[in-house]
Amino acid sequence: MTNKLNIGAIHLFANTEFLASINKTFGSGGGVKLMAGSSDFSTDQIKNPKISKSDEEMIRKVYNDNIYKNYSLGMLKNYFQNVNDLLVKESYLELREVSKTAELKNLKKEILYVPDYNKVTYKPSKFVDEAISEKGLSILLQDYKGKYEFISSSALDAKILTGEPIYYLRYVRVNNRKFFQVVNAKSGEAIYREYAAGMGTYNLEGQDFKDLYKNISN
């Protein structure tokens, strides 16, 4: 741990069910110092009797359960590609950067793949995710005039891992921050990056897709 050097970061989109379980732990007066996905917890530390049973369970979930929406093998490959490219170029990228590349024009003809996890929306009053109806999904994407398809995580992984030249939506919510990106699955590059923060801005909105298509058209 003393020889660790931080060179990059990846935002992880945790399932609301997992976040709710952490919230209950904190509410009962407990709560682990949890940096989800961090290497700060070793096996020896998990066995430390000072850690409560509920905290130990949370740590084990981080390492063993599928609690992240954007942590599949395919997406992880693209994250590593992106970090590696930055290292090779000796370049820096601010995670909140708003940008677009000329490659975005390809979506005038290409399909935008939307991962299935985007078929739910977060309800803060209930601290749960709720499924969006088919009508709701149509309304959400009604201003995106290009071609799009919803896709399962396993099917998306297969396309990424075989190097298929496709584009997909990478939406990540971290607390009240929203990262809305379009990724080239072959290169790992985000050809479109949008960022928003604040109350009421963290869920996907029709305006996100409207702005995306406007940029594609322009």
XYZ file of C-alpha atoms in Angstrom:
218
model
C 0.000 0.000 0.000
C 2.902 2.401 0.710
C 4.162 1.903 -2.858
C 0.831 2.728 -4.500
C 0.710 5.498 -7.107
C -2.664 6.767 -8.328
C -2.631 7.354 -12.085
C -6.304 7.322 -12.952
C -9.862 6.867 -11.801
C -13.001 5.146 -13.029
C -16.441 6.171 -11.857
C -18.494 3.163 -10.794
C -22.297 3.171 -11.013
C -23.491 1.137 -8.025
C -26.889 -0.557 -7.964
C -29.409 1.347 -5.895
C -30.201 -1.833 -3.964
C -26.605 -1.932 -2.727
C -26.587 1.782 -1.887
C -29.828 1.330 0.043
C -28.250 -1.435 2.131
C -25.322 0.867 2.950
C -27.761 3.636 3.846
C -29.495 1.351 6.342
C -26.144 0.495 7.914
C -25.293 4.154 8.391
C -28.783 4.807 9.711
C -28.286 2.257 12.468
C -25.118 3.991 13.650
C -22.698 1.701 11.822
C -21.080 2.005 8.443
C -17.770 1.036 6.945
C -15.366 3.560 5.446
C -16.276 2.303 2.045
C -14.662 3.455 -1.155
C -16.553 1.051 -3.381
C -14.110 -0.937 -5.449
C -11.100 0.426 -3.575
C -8.084 -1.705 -2.766
C -7.913 -0.146 0.707
C -9.463 -3.255 2.239
C -7.293 -6.348 2.361
C -8.410 -9.842 3.361
C -6.634 -9.391 6.691
C -8.538 -6.184 7.359
C -11.835 -7.906 6.624
C -11.002 -10.421 9.350
C -10.191 -7.623 11.809
C -12.582 -8.036 14.771
C -13.014 -4.241 14.920
C -15.056 -4.419 11.717
C -18.735 -5.112 12.364
C -20.581 -7.989 10.710
C -22.637 -5.576 8.587
C -19.497 -3.742 7.443
C -17.808 -7.015 6.589
C -20.816 -8.024 4.503
C -20.673 -4.724 2.580
C -16.974 -5.217 1.799
C -17.568 -8.766 0.593
C -20.378 -7.563 -1.679
C -18.012 -5.048 -3.295
C -15.539 -7.779 -4.213
C -17.864 -10.682 -4.964
C -21.302 -9.484 -6.114
C -22.431 -7.845 -9.325
C -23.221 -4.490 -7.720
C -22.005 -2.155 -10.481
C -23.847 -1.349 -13.697
C -20.779 -0.286 -15.684
C -18.244 -2.871 -14.473
C -18.667 -5.662 -16.998
C -15.658 -7.132 -18.848
C -16.384 -5.182 -22.024
C -16.796 -1.815 -20.352
C -13.738 -2.488 -18.188
C -11.701 -3.226 -21.329
C -12.734 0.149 -22.788
C -11.847 1.961 -19.560
C -8.390 0.353 -19.585
C -7.915 1.245 -23.265
C -8.764 4.859 -22.500
C -6.422 5.069 -19.508
C -3.623 3.357 -21.463
C -3.985 5.767 -24.390
C -3.722 8.732 -22.022
C -0.564 7.270 -20.460
C 1.047 6.676 -23.854
C 0.223 10.231 -24.943
C 1.247 11.593 -21.536
C -2.073 13.386 -21.547
C -4.615 14.285 -18.858
C -8.383 13.937 -18.910
C -10.746 15.584 -16.455
C -13.584 13.137 -15.756
C -16.115 15.991 -15.826
C -14.894 17.178 -19.216
C -17.537 18.080 -21.806
C -16.378 17.297 -25.324
C -17.161 15.760 -28.711
C -15.109 14.519 -31.635
C -15.649 14.552 -35.393
C -16.368 10.826 -35.202
C -19.758 11.661 -33.707
C -21.088 12.241 -37.237
C -20.911 8.463 -37.804
C -24.057 8.093 -35.695
C -26.035 9.640 -38.529
C -25.965 6.111 -39.975
C -24.714 3.828 -37.188
C -26.770 2.311 -34.353
C -26.442 3.696 -30.844
C -26.568 0.738 -28.448
C -28.206 1.527 -25.121
C -27.434 -0.926 -22.264
C -30.500 -2.469 -20.647
C -29.654 -1.027 -17.237
C -30.949 2.276 -18.584
C -34.483 0.867 -18.559
C -34.821 1.878 -14.912
C -34.881 5.274 -13.238
C -33.915 6.286 -9.728
C -36.662 7.405 -7.335
C -34.925 9.340 -4.524
C -38.036 9.617 -2.357
C -38.209 5.810 -2.172
C -34.465 5.137 -2.578
C -35.235 2.543 -5.245
C -34.900 2.012 -8.983
C -38.168 1.655 -10.868
C -38.642 0.132 -14.311
C -39.516 2.562 -17.087
C -42.545 1.495 -19.126
C -42.251 0.923 -22.874
C -44.184 4.143 -23.399
C -41.830 5.941 -21.029
C -38.796 4.677 -22.944
C -40.319 5.863 -26.218
C -40.880 9.318 -24.709
C -37.353 9.367 -23.269
C -35.819 8.742 -26.708
C -38.403 10.449 -28.902
C -36.069 13.324 -29.836
C -33.229 11.018 -30.771
C -33.926 10.607 -34.475
C -31.043 8.251 -35.172
C -31.090 4.466 -34.944
C -30.821 2.937 -31.487
C -31.216 -0.464 -29.855
C -31.342 -1.617 -26.258
C -28.807 -4.339 -25.513
C -28.041 -6.675 -22.600
C -24.718 -6.388 -20.738
C -23.625 -9.841 -21.954
C -24.391 -9.026 -25.604
C -22.605 -5.678 -25.326
C -19.592 -7.368 -23.712
C -19.409 -9.834 -26.597
C -19.345 -7.020 -29.151
C -16.678 -5.067 -27.252
C -14.429 -8.062 -26.543
C -14.423 -9.138 -30.195
C -13.542 -5.630 -31.326
C -16.787 -4.953 -33.159
C -16.888 -1.309 -34.356
C -20.046 -0.129 -32.586
C -21.081 2.829 -30.454
C -22.837 2.585 -27.109
C -24.181 4.836 -24.387
C -22.225 4.916 -21.140
C -24.406 6.585 -18.541
C -23.026 6.711 -15.008
C -24.640 8.252 -11.938
C -22.474 9.102 -8.942
C -24.564 10.627 -6.158
C -26.074 13.748 -7.772
C -23.688 13.765 -10.737
C -24.486 12.465 -14.212
C -21.954 11.361 -16.812
C -23.527 10.883 -20.254
C -21.112 9.540 -22.845
C -21.032 7.777 -26.207
C -18.162 5.308 -26.526
C -16.440 3.758 -29.531
C -16.429 0.111 -28.426
C -13.363 -0.758 -30.513
C -11.040 2.052 -29.411
C -12.517 2.716 -25.963
C -12.644 6.431 -26.711
C -15.619 8.493 -25.565
C -16.521 10.469 -28.681
C -19.145 12.458 -26.785
C -19.026 13.562 -23.145
C -21.646 15.480 -21.212
C -21.709 16.174 -17.499
C -24.334 17.558 -15.133
C -24.597 17.894 -11.374
C -27.221 18.994 -8.898
C -30.605 17.986 -7.587
C -32.876 16.523 -10.239
C -30.156 16.190 -12.901
C -28.787 12.717 -12.188
C -31.384 10.627 -14.059
C -31.470 10.167 -17.819
C -33.730 12.741 -19.452
C -35.138 13.252 -22.897
C -33.041 16.421 -23.153
C -29.859 14.333 -22.945
C -30.802 12.423 -26.103
C -32.136 15.555 -27.793
C -28.815 17.356 -27.220
C -26.889 14.298 -28.416
C -28.787 14.120 -31.695
C -28.424 17.869 -32.186
C -24.647 17.481 -31.911
C -24.690 14.507 -34.283
C -26.667 16.514 -36.833
C -24.336 19.499 -36.558
